[in-house]
CSV table of C-alpha atoms and ligand atoms in Angstrom, one decimal:
chain,number,residue,atom,x,y,z
A,38,MET,CA,0.0,0.0,0.0
A,39,SER,CA,1.2,3.6,-0.6
A,40,PHE,CA,-0.1,7.0,0.3
A,41,ASP,CA,-2.0,7.3,-3.0
A,42,SER,CA,-3.3,3.8,-2.7
A,43,PRO,CA,-6.8,3.0,-3.8
A,44,SER,CA,-7.5,1.8,-0.2
A,45,PHE,CA,-8.2,5.4,0.7
A,46,ALA,CA,-10.1,6.3,-2.5
A,47,GLY,CA,-13.5,6.5,-0.6
A,48,ALA,CA,-12.0,8.7,2.1
A,49,ARG,CA,-10.5,11.1,-0.5
A,50,ALA,CA,-13.8,11.3,-2.4
A,51,TYR,CA,-15.7,12.0,0.8
A,52,ARG,CA,-13.3,14.7,1.7
A,53,GLU,CA,-13.8,16.4,-1.7
A,54,ARG,CA,-17.5,16.3,-1.2
A,55,ALA,CA,-17.4,17.5,2.4
A,56,LEU,CA,-15.1,20.4,1.7
A,57,LYS,CA,-17.8,21.9,-0.5
A,58,THR,CA,-20.2,22.5,2.4
A,59,LEU,CA,-18.5,21.6,5.7
A,60,CYS,CA,-15.7,23.9,6.9
A,61,PHE,CA,-12.4,22.1,6.5
A,62,GLY,CA,-14.5,18.9,5.9
A,63,VAL,CA,-14.7,18.1,9.6
A,64,SER,CA,-16.2,19.2,12.9
A,65,SER,CA,-12.9,19.7,14.7
A,66,THR,CA,-9.9,20.9,12.8
A,67,PRO,CA,-7.3,18.2,13.8
A,68,ARG,CA,-9.4,15.5,12.3
A,69,GLY,CA,-9.0,17.0,8.9
A,70,ARG,CA,-5.2,16.7,9.1
A,71,GLN,CA,-5.0,12.9,9.2
A,72,VAL,CA,-2.7,11.4,6.5
A,73,PRO,CA,-2.9,9.9,4.0
A,74,ALA,CA,-6.5,11.1,4.2
A,75,PRO,CA,-9.0,11.5,7.0
A,76,ILE,CA,-10.7,8.1,7.2
A,77,VAL,CA,-14.5,8.0,7.3
A,78,ALA,CA,-15.5,5.9,10.3
A,79,ASP,CA,-18.3,3.5,9.3
A,80,ARG,CA,-18.6,1.3,12.4
A,81,ALA,CA,-16.5,0.4,15.4
A,82,ARG,CA,-16.4,-2.4,18.0
A,83,GLY,CA,-14.1,-2.9,20.9
A,84,ALA,CA,-10.6,-1.8,19.9
A,85,HIS,CA,-11.3,-1.8,16.2
A,86,ILE,CA,-12.8,0.7,13.7
A,87,TRP,CA,-13.8,0.1,10.1
A,88,ASP,CA,-13.8,2.9,7.5
A,89,SER,CA,-16.1,3.4,4.5
A,90,ASP,CA,-13.4,1.9,2.3
A,91,GLY,CA,-13.7,-1.4,4.2
A,92,ASN,CA,-10.4,-1.1,5.9
A,93,ARG,CA,-10.1,-2.2,9.5
A,94,TYR,CA,-7.8,-0.5,12.0
A,95,ILE,CA,-6.7,-1.2,15.5
A,96,ASP,CA,-7.7,2.1,17.1
A,97,TYR,CA,-5.5,4.0,19.5
A,98,SER,CA,-7.1,7.4,18.9
A,99,ALA,CA,-9.9,6.2,21.3
A,100,GLY,CA,-12.1,9.1,20.3
A,101,TYR,CA,-9.2,11.5,21.4
A,102,GLY,CA,-9.4,9.9,24.9
A,103,PRO,CA,-12.9,9.1,26.0
A,104,LEU,CA,-13.1,5.5,24.9
A,105,ILE,CA,-11.4,4.0,28.0
A,106,LEU,CA,-13.5,0.9,27.6
A,107,GLY,CA,-13.2,0.8,23.8
A,108,HIS,CA,-15.9,1.6,21.2
A,109,SER,CA,-18.9,-0.4,22.3
A,110,PRO,CA,-18.8,-1.3,25.9
A,111,ALA,CA,-22.1,-2.9,26.9
A,112,CYS,CA,-22.3,-0.9,30.1
A,113,VAL,CA,-22.4,2.4,28.1
A,114,ILE,CA,-24.4,1.1,25.1
A,115,ASN,CA,-27.1,-0.4,27.3
A,116,ALA,CA,-27.3,2.7,29.5
A,117,VAL,CA,-27.8,4.9,26.4
A,118,LYS,CA,-30.5,2.6,25.0
A,119,ASP,CA,-32.3,2.6,28.3
A,120,GLU,CA,-32.3,6.4,28.4
A,121,LEU,CA,-33.5,6.6,24.8
A,122,ASP,CA,-36.3,4.2,25.6
A,123,ARG,CA,-37.4,6.5,28.4
A,124,GLY,CA,-37.5,9.6,26.2
A,125,LEU,CA,-34.9,12.3,25.8
A,126,ARG,CA,-36.1,14.5,28.7
A,127,THR,CA,-33.5,17.1,27.7
A,128,ALA,CA,-33.2,19.9,30.2
A,129,SER,CA,-35.3,18.1,32.8
A,130,VAL,CA,-34.3,17.4,36.3
A,131,HIS,CA,-33.7,13.6,36.5
A,132,ALA,CA,-32.5,11.1,39.1
A,133,GLY,CA,-29.4,10.2,37.1
A,134,GLU,CA,-27.8,13.5,37.9
A,135,ALA,CA,-27.6,12.9,41.7
A,136,GLN,CA,-26.6,9.3,41.0
A,137,LEU,CA,-23.7,10.5,38.8
A,138,ALA,CA,-22.6,13.1,41.4
A,139,GLU,CA,-22.6,10.4,44.1
A,140,LEU,CA,-20.5,8.1,42.0
A,141,VAL,CA,-18.0,10.9,41.2
A,142,CYS,CA,-17.8,11.9,44.9
A,143,ASP,CA,-17.1,8.2,45.8
A,144,THR,CA,-14.3,7.9,43.2
A,145,MET,CA,-12.5,11.3,42.9
A,146,PRO,CA,-10.6,12.3,46.1
A,147,CYS,CA,-11.3,16.1,45.8
A,148,ALA,CA,-15.0,15.7,45.0
A,149,GLU,CA,-17.6,16.8,47.6
A,150,LYS,CA,-19.8,18.7,45.2
A,151,CYS,CA,-20.2,18.3,41.4
A,152,ALA,CA,-21.6,20.3,38.5
A,153,PHE,CA,-22.0,18.9,35.0
A,154,VAL,CA,-21.7,20.4,31.6
A,155,SER,CA,-21.3,18.9,28.1
A,156,SER,CA,-17.6,19.2,27.3
A,157,GLY,CA,-14.1,19.6,28.9
A,158,SER,CA,-13.8,23.1,27.5
A,159,GLU,CA,-17.0,24.2,29.2
A,160,ALA,CA,-15.9,22.5,32.4
A,161,VAL,CA,-12.6,24.5,32.4
A,162,HIS,CA,-14.5,27.7,31.8
A,163,LEU,CA,-16.9,27.0,34.7
A,164,ALA,CA,-14.0,26.0,37.0
A,165,MET,CA,-12.2,29.3,36.5
A,166,ARG,CA,-15.4,31.1,37.1
A,167,VAL,CA,-16.0,29.2,40.4
A,168,ALA,CA,-12.4,30.0,41.4
A,169,ARG,CA,-12.9,33.7,40.7
A,170,ALA,CA,-16.3,33.7,42.5
A,171,SER,CA,-15.0,32.0,45.6
A,172,THR,CA,-11.8,34.2,45.9
A,173,GLY,CA,-13.0,37.5,44.5
A,174,ARG,CA,-9.8,37.6,42.4
A,175,THR,CA,-9.3,37.5,38.7
A,176,GLN,CA,-5.7,36.4,37.7
A,177,ILE,CA,-5.0,32.8,36.8
A,178,LEU,CA,-1.7,31.1,36.5
A,179,LYS,CA,-1.5,28.7,33.5
A,180,PHE,CA,1.4,26.5,32.5
A,181,ARG,CA,2.8,26.7,28.9
A,182,GLY,CA,2.1,23.5,26.9
A,183,ASN,CA,-0.8,22.4,29.0
A,184,TYR,CA,-4.1,22.4,27.0
A,185,HIS,CA,-7.4,23.3,28.7
A,186,GLY,CA,-9.8,23.5,25.8
A,187,TRP,CA,-10.5,26.0,23.1
A,188,PHE,CA,-12.3,28.9,24.9
A,189,ASP,CA,-10.8,32.4,24.7
A,190,SER,CA,-10.3,32.6,28.4
A,191,ILE,CA,-7.6,29.9,28.4
A,192,HIS,CA,-6.6,28.9,24.8
A,193,ALA,CA,-3.1,30.3,24.8
A,194,ALA,CA,0.6,29.5,25.5
A,195,GLY,CA,-0.1,26.1,23.8
A,196,SER,CA,3.6,25.4,23.5
A,197,VAL,CA,6.8,26.3,25.2
A,198,GLY,CA,8.2,29.6,23.7
A,199,ASN,CA,4.8,30.9,22.5
A,200,ASP,CA,2.7,32.9,24.9
A,201,GLY,CA,0.3,34.1,22.3
A,202,PRO,CA,-3.3,33.0,21.5
A,203,SER,CA,-3.6,29.5,20.1
A,204,THR,CA,-5.6,30.5,17.0
A,205,LEU,CA,-7.0,33.3,14.9
A,206,GLY,CA,-9.9,35.4,16.1
A,207,GLN,CA,-9.4,35.1,19.9
A,208,ASP,CA,-10.2,38.0,22.2
A,209,LEU,CA,-6.7,39.1,23.3
A,210,ASN,CA,-8.2,41.0,26.3
A,211,ALA,CA,-9.3,37.7,27.7
A,212,LEU,CA,-5.6,36.6,27.9
A,213,LYS,CA,-4.7,39.5,30.1
A,214,SER,CA,-6.1,37.6,33.0
A,215,LEU,CA,-3.6,34.8,32.5
A,216,THR,CA,0.0,34.6,33.7
A,217,PHE,CA,2.2,31.9,32.0
A,218,VAL,CA,4.9,29.8,33.6
A,219,ASP,CA,6.8,26.7,32.3
A,220,TRP,CA,5.3,23.5,33.6
A,221,GLY,CA,7.4,22.1,36.4
A,222,ASP,CA,9.2,25.4,37.1
A,223,ILE,CA,8.4,25.7,40.7
A,224,GLU,CA,11.1,28.5,41.3
A,225,THR,CA,9.2,30.8,38.9
A,226,VAL,CA,5.9,29.9,40.5
A,227,ARG,CA,7.3,30.7,43.9
A,228,ARG,CA,8.4,34.2,42.6
A,229,THR,CA,5.2,34.9,40.6
A,230,LEU,CA,2.3,33.6,42.7
A,231,THR,CA,0.8,36.1,45.1
A,232,GLY,CA,-2.5,36.4,47.1
A,233,ASP,CA,-3.9,38.4,44.1
A,234,PHE,CA,-4.3,35.2,42.1
A,235,ALA,CA,-7.7,33.4,41.9
A,236,ALA,CA,-6.3,30.0,40.7
A,237,VAL,CA,-3.5,27.9,39.4
A,238,ILE,CA,-4.7,25.5,36.7
A,239,LEU,CA,-2.6,22.7,35.3
A,240,GLU,CA,-2.6,19.2,33.9
A,241,PRO,CA,-1.0,17.5,36.9
A,242,ILE,CA,0.3,14.7,34.6
A,243,ALA,CA,0.8,16.4,31.3
A,244,VAL,CA,-0.5,14.1,28.6
A,245,ASN,CA,-0.9,17.0,26.2
A,246,GLY,CA,2.4,18.1,24.9
A,247,GLY,CA,4.1,14.7,25.3
A,248,CYS,CA,3.0,12.6,28.3
A,249,PHE,CA,5.0,13.8,31.3
A,250,MET,CA,5.0,12.9,34.9
A,251,PRO,CA,5.7,15.8,37.2
A,252,ALA,CA,9.1,15.9,38.9
A,253,PRO,CA,9.0,14.8,42.5
A,254,GLY,CA,7.8,17.6,44.8
A,255,PHE,CA,6.4,19.9,42.0
A,256,ILE,CA,2.8,19.1,42.6
A,257,GLU,CA,3.2,18.9,46.4
A,258,GLU,CA,4.8,22.4,46.5
A,259,LEU,CA,2.1,23.8,44.3
A,260,ARG,CA,-0.4,22.5,46.8
A,261,GLU,CA,1.4,24.1,49.7
A,262,LEU,CA,1.9,27.5,47.9
A,263,THR,CA,-1.7,27.7,46.8
A,264,ARG,CA,-3.1,26.7,50.2
A,265,ALA,CA,-0.9,29.3,51.9
A,266,LEU,CA,-2.1,32.1,49.6
A,267,GLY,CA,-5.8,31.1,49.4
A,268,VAL,CA,-5.4,30.4,45.7
A,269,VAL,CA,-7.6,27.7,44.2
A,270,LEU,CA,-5.7,24.8,42.8
A,271,ILE,CA,-7.4,23.4,39.8
A,272,PHE,CA,-6.3,20.0,38.3
A,273,ASP,CA,-7.4,19.6,34.7
A,274,GLU,CA,-8.2,15.9,34.7
A,275,VAL,CA,-10.2,15.9,31.4
A,276,ILE,CA,-7.7,13.3,30.1
A,277,THR,CA,-6.4,11.8,33.3
A,278,GLY,CA,-9.7,11.4,35.1
A,279,TYR,CA,-10.9,7.8,34.9
A,280,ARG,CA,-8.1,7.1,32.5
A,281,LEU,CA,-5.0,6.9,34.6
A,282,SER,CA,-6.8,5.5,37.6
A,283,LEU,CA,-10.4,5.5,39.0
A,284,GLY,CA,-9.5,8.6,41.1
A,285,GLY,CA,-7.4,10.2,38.3
A,286,ALA,CA,-4.0,11.9,38.5
A,287,GLN,CA,-4.8,13.2,42.0
A,288,GLN,CA,-5.0,9.6,43.2
A,289,VAL,CA,-1.9,8.6,41.3
A,290,LEU,CA,0.1,11.5,42.7
A,291,GLY,CA,-1.5,11.5,46.2
A,292,VAL,CA,-2.2,15.3,46.1
A,293,THR,CA,-5.8,16.6,46.4
A,294,PRO,CA,-6.7,19.8,44.5
A,295,ASP,CA,-9.5,22.2,45.4
A,296,ILE,CA,-11.2,21.6,42.1
A,297,ALA,CA,-10.8,19.0,39.4
A,298,VAL,CA,-12.2,19.3,35.9
A,299,ILE,CA,-13.3,16.1,34.3
A,300,GLY,CA,-14.7,14.9,31.0
A,301,LYS,CA,-13.7,12.5,28.2
A,302,ALA,CA,-13.3,9.0,29.8
A,303,MET,CA,-16.1,9.6,32.4
A,304,GLY,CA,-18.7,9.4,29.7
A,305,GLY,CA,-17.3,6.4,27.9
A,306,GLY,CA,-17.7,8.2,24.5
A,307,LEU,CA,-20.7,10.4,25.1
A,308,PRO,CA,-20.3,14.2,25.5
A,309,ILE,CA,-20.0,15.3,29.2
A,310,GLY,CA,-17.8,17.3,31.5
A,311,GLY,CA,-17.8,18.1,35.1
A,312,VAL,CA,-16.4,20.5,37.7
A,313,VAL,CA,-15.9,18.8,41.1
A,314,GLY,CA,-14.4,20.1,44.3
A,315,SER,CA,-14.5,20.8,47.9
A,316,ASP,CA,-17.7,22.1,49.6
A,317,ALA,CA,-15.9,25.3,50.5
A,318,VAL,CA,-14.7,26.2,47.0
A,319,MET,CA,-17.9,25.1,45.2
A,320,GLU,CA,-20.1,27.2,47.5
A,321,PRO,CA,-20.9,29.9,44.9
A,322,LEU,CA,-22.3,27.1,42.6
A,323,SER,CA,-23.9,25.1,45.5
A,324,SER,CA,-25.8,28.2,46.8
A,325,GLY,CA,-27.0,29.2,43.3
A,326,ARG,CA,-25.2,32.6,43.6
A,327,LEU,CA,-23.1,31.7,40.5
A,328,LEU,CA,-25.3,31.0,37.5
A,329,HIS,CA,-24.6,27.6,36.0
A,330,ARG,CA,-26.4,27.7,32.6
A,331,GLY,CA,-26.6,25.3,29.7
A,332,THR,CA,-29.5,23.6,28.0
A,333,PHE,CA,-27.7,20.3,27.5
A,334,ASN,CA,-26.0,20.2,30.9
A,335,GLY,CA,-26.6,16.9,32.6
A,336,ASN,CA,-28.7,15.5,29.7
A,337,PRO,CA,-30.0,12.0,30.5
A,338,VAL,CA,-28.2,10.2,27.7
A,339,SER,CA,-24.8,11.5,28.6
A,340,VAL,CA,-25.4,11.2,32.3
A,341,GLY,CA,-26.7,7.6,31.8
A,342,ALA,CA,-23.5,6.7,29.8
A,343,ALA,CA,-21.3,8.2,32.5
A,344,VAL,CA,-23.1,6.3,35.3
A,345,GLY,CA,-22.7,3.1,33.3
A,346,CYS,CA,-19.1,3.8,32.5
A,347,ILE,CA,-18.0,4.8,36.0
A,348,THR,CA,-20.0,2.0,37.7
A,349,TYR,CA,-18.2,-0.5,35.5
A,350,LEU,CA,-14.8,1.1,36.0
A,351,ALA,CA,-15.3,1.1,39.8
A,352,GLN,CA,-16.2,-2.6,39.7
A,353,HIS,CA,-13.2,-3.6,37.6
A,354,ALA,CA,-10.6,-1.0,38.5
A,355,ASP,CA,-8.2,-3.5,40.0
A,356,ASP,CA,-8.1,-5.4,36.8
A,357,ILE,CA,-8.5,-2.7,34.1
A,358,TYR,CA,-5.9,-0.1,35.1
A,359,PRO,CA,-2.9,-2.4,35.8
A,360,ARG,CA,-3.6,-4.4,32.7
A,361,ILE,CA,-3.8,-1.3,30.3
A,362,ASP,CA,-0.8,0.2,32.0
A,363,ALA,CA,1.3,-3.0,31.5
A,364,MET,CA,0.2,-3.3,27.8
A,365,SER,CA,1.2,0.4,27.3
A,366,ALA,CA,4.6,0.0,28.9
A,367,ASP,CA,5.2,-3.1,26.8
A,368,LEU,CA,4.2,-1.4,23.5
A,369,ALA,CA,6.2,1.7,24.3
A,370,GLN,CA,9.3,-0.4,24.9
A,371,HIS,CA,8.8,-2.2,21.6
A,372,ILE,CA,8.4,1.1,19.7
A,373,ARG,CA,11.7,2.4,21.2
A,374,GLN,CA,13.5,-0.8,20.3
A,375,SER,CA,12.0,-1.0,16.8
A,376,ALA,CA,13.0,2.7,16.1
A,377,ALA,CA,16.5,2.0,17.2
A,378,ALA,CA,16.7,-1.2,15.1
A,379,HIS,CA,15.7,0.7,12.0
A,380,GLY,CA,17.9,3.6,12.7
A,381,VAL,CA,15.0,6.1,13.1
A,382,THR,CA,15.3,8.8,15.7
A,383,CYS,CA,12.1,8.7,17.7
A,384,ALA,CA,11.3,9.6,21.3
A,385,VAL,CA,8.7,7.6,23.1
A,386,ASN,CA,7.0,8.7,26.4
A,387,GLN,CA,4.4,6.7,28.3
A,388,THR,CA,2.2,7.7,31.2
A,389,GLY,CA,-0.3,5.0,32.1
A,390,SER,CA,-2.4,4.2,29.1
A,391,ALA,CA,-1.1,7.2,27.1
A,392,VAL,CA,1.9,6.9,24.8
A,393,GLN,CA,3.4,9.7,22.8
A,394,ILE,CA,5.8,9.2,19.9
A,395,ALA,CA,7.8,12.1,18.4
A,396,MET,CA,10.1,11.9,15.4
A,397,GLY,CA,13.4,13.7,15.1
A,398,ILE,CA,14.4,13.7,18.7
A,399,ALA,CA,15.9,10.8,20.7
A,400,GLU,CA,14.4,11.6,24.0
A,401,MET,CA,11.8,14.1,25.5
A,402,PRO,CA,12.2,14.5,29.2
A,403,THR,CA,10.6,17.9,29.2
A,404,LEU,CA,8.0,19.9,27.3
A,405,ALA,CA,10.7,22.0,25.9
A,406,ASP,CA,12.3,18.9,24.3
A,407,ALA,CA,9.0,17.9,22.8
A,408,ALA,CA,8.7,21.3,21.1
A,409,LYS,CA,11.9,20.4,19.1
A,410,ALA,CA,10.3,17.3,17.5
A,411,ASP,CA,9.7,17.1,13.8
A,412,PHE,CA,5.9,17.3,13.7
A,413,ASN,CA,5.7,16.7,9.9
A,414,ALA,CA,7.7,13.5,10.2
A,415,THR,CA,5.5,12.4,13.1
A,416,ARG,CA,2.4,13.0,11.1
A,417,GLN,CA,4.0,11.2,8.1
A,418,PHE,CA,4.8,8.2,10.4
A,419,THR,CA,1.1,8.0,11.6
A,420,GLY,CA,0.2,7.7,7.9
A,421,HIS,CA,2.6,4.7,7.6
A,422,LEU,CA,0.8,3.2,10.6
A,423,LEU,CA,-2.6,3.8,9.1
A,424,GLU,CA,-1.6,2.1,5.9
A,425,ARG,CA,-0.7,-0.9,8.1
A,426,GLY,CA,-4.0,-1.0,9.9
A,427,VAL,CA,-3.2,1.0,13.1
A,428,GLN,CA,-4.8,4.4,13.8
A,429,VAL,CA,-3.2,6.8,16.2
A,430,ILE,CA,-3.8,10.5,16.8
A,431,GLY,CA,-1.9,12.6,14.1
A,432,ARG,CA,0.4,14.3,16.6
A,433,GLY,CA,1.7,10.9,17.6
A,434,LEU,CA,-0.5,10.3,20.7
A,435,MET,CA,-1.9,6.9,21.4
A,436,TYR,CA,-4.5,5.8,24.0
A,437,LEU,CA,-4.8,2.2,25.0
A,438,THR,CA,-8.1,1.0,26.2
A,439,ALA,CA,-9.6,-1.9,28.2
A,440,ALA,CA,-10.7,-3.4,24.8
A,441,HIS,CA,-7.2,-3.9,23.5
A,442,GLU,CA,-6.1,-7.5,23.7
A,443,PRO,CA,-2.7,-9.1,23.5
A,444,GLY,CA,-3.4,-10.1,19.8
A,445,ASP,CA,-4.0,-6.4,19.0
A,446,ILE,CA,-0.7,-5.4,20.6
A,447,ALA,CA,1.2,-8.1,18.7
A,448,GLU,CA,-0.3,-6.9,15.4
A,449,THR,CA,0.5,-3.3,16.3
A,450,LYS,CA,4.1,-4.2,17.0
A,451,VAL,CA,4.4,-5.6,13.5
A,452,ALA,CA,2.8,-2.5,12.1
A,453,PHE,CA,5.3,-0.3,13.9
A,454,ASP,CA,8.2,-2.4,12.5
A,455,GLY,CA,6.9,-1.9,9.0
A,456,ALA,CA,6.3,1.8,9.5
A,457,PHE,CA,9.8,2.4,10.9
A,458,ALA,CA,11.2,0.4,7.9
A,459,ALA,CA,9.3,2.7,5.6
A,460,MET,CA,10.5,5.8,7.4
A,461,ALA,CA,14.1,4.5,7.2
A,462,ARG,CA,13.7,4.0,3.4
A,463,GLU,CA,12.3,7.5,3.0
A,464,THR,CA,15.1,9.1,5.0
A,465,ASN,CA,17.8,7.3,3.0
A,466,VAL,CA,16.6,8.2,-0.5
B,248,PLP,C1,-6.5,18.4,29.4
B,248,PLP,C2,-7.7,18.9,28.6
B,248,PLP,N1,-8.6,19.8,29.1
B,248,PLP,C3,-9.6,20.2,28.4
B,248,PLP,C4,-9.9,19.7,27.1
B,248,PLP,C5,-11.1,20.2,26.4
B,248,PLP,O1,-12.1,19.2,26.3
B,248,PLP,P1,-13.2,19.1,25.2
B,248,PLP,O2,-12.5,18.8,23.9
B,248,PLP,O3,-14.1,18.0,25.6
B,248,PLP,O4,-13.8,20.5,25.1
B,248,PLP,C6,-9.1,18.8,26.6
B,248,PLP,C7,-9.3,18.2,25.2
B,248,PLP,O5,-8.6,17.5,24.6
B,248,PLP,C8,-7.9,18.3,27.3
B,248,PLP,O6,-7.1,17.5,26.8
């Protein structure tokens, strides 16, 4: 197969058609950048996805994270069917909301109160508003390279060395309420953070940007500094919540924030987000003083899916998380060895069930190293994988799920070997 192979003819034809009426041919820009062509998902089951050309892929994009149980877990599908049978009841109060809040409070260490929205971006937006309402302050400290969704209030400093907005059309005034620091740089936080700040927000384990664990002491000291100054500590656990462990990164790291933002994996594939935190910090929301608006917030279908997903994860956590983590470590190790054997320079980071590959650099211990990767080569490499039946996110990020089995991993290793051989051939011509 090659990049202009007939295997992607249907995908190319679809793209041409879609571009005529649908902006960039997709509903979220990164999806349109898949090479050799954005595949058109026809159906999916477990760890596998089939496109409209009839190709079958082992899927590591996992819906950009949510599909912790794979594409068709019975606990989610049955919950959704059950909700549909009972009528959509959109924007009604329904018993599932409190049930979900109870489940989240049982599983997330910081959660005493919850509020639900429809996406991670909305949840981040609401969390910052809660922090401002509960402190009466405005400024927020954000770390470069951490991603917290696409809203103007936070969509900036997306990579090390760039403190600007992350896309065209953003309100630059909104960014004046943000102060940027390098992730992990506790010295600068110590010098910068004052009692004038409302919040510090961060990905405590930085999956975006390259899959990084924090250096020992970083998160602990952030906790101490924020507590001493009355600054709200917000963990963005939109990726890590229910993915790295049942209690998210805060459970893995043993540090409890004031607020956590959750989304993605909690819904098992349906759109949902949440702001969860201590009684004290959530008071403006709990009392109704802070308006929490949104027609689709807590809709029964998404809430039912989240109840089904979290209930299942809670019942099987002791099996699921160690198993996915071990598969991920094994696959990451194979990728490193295969790259070396083929003479291809490729860094591989792994945190739990997230694996990041980056071409053109041998190692990426920090976000600054990750910024030096050859992004075009990484994207090209993901095309070689796609041709060999393996789908990963175009920037080289892979999510393993509970649906991946040893046979999938073995097949994936063969695909990586072939893709590295192809990269080596291209580099040498
Ligand atoms: C850490 C983090 N926070 C927030 C978001 C935004 O979530 P959503 O895409 O559901 O709006 C994302 C999305 O990738 C994310 O990775």
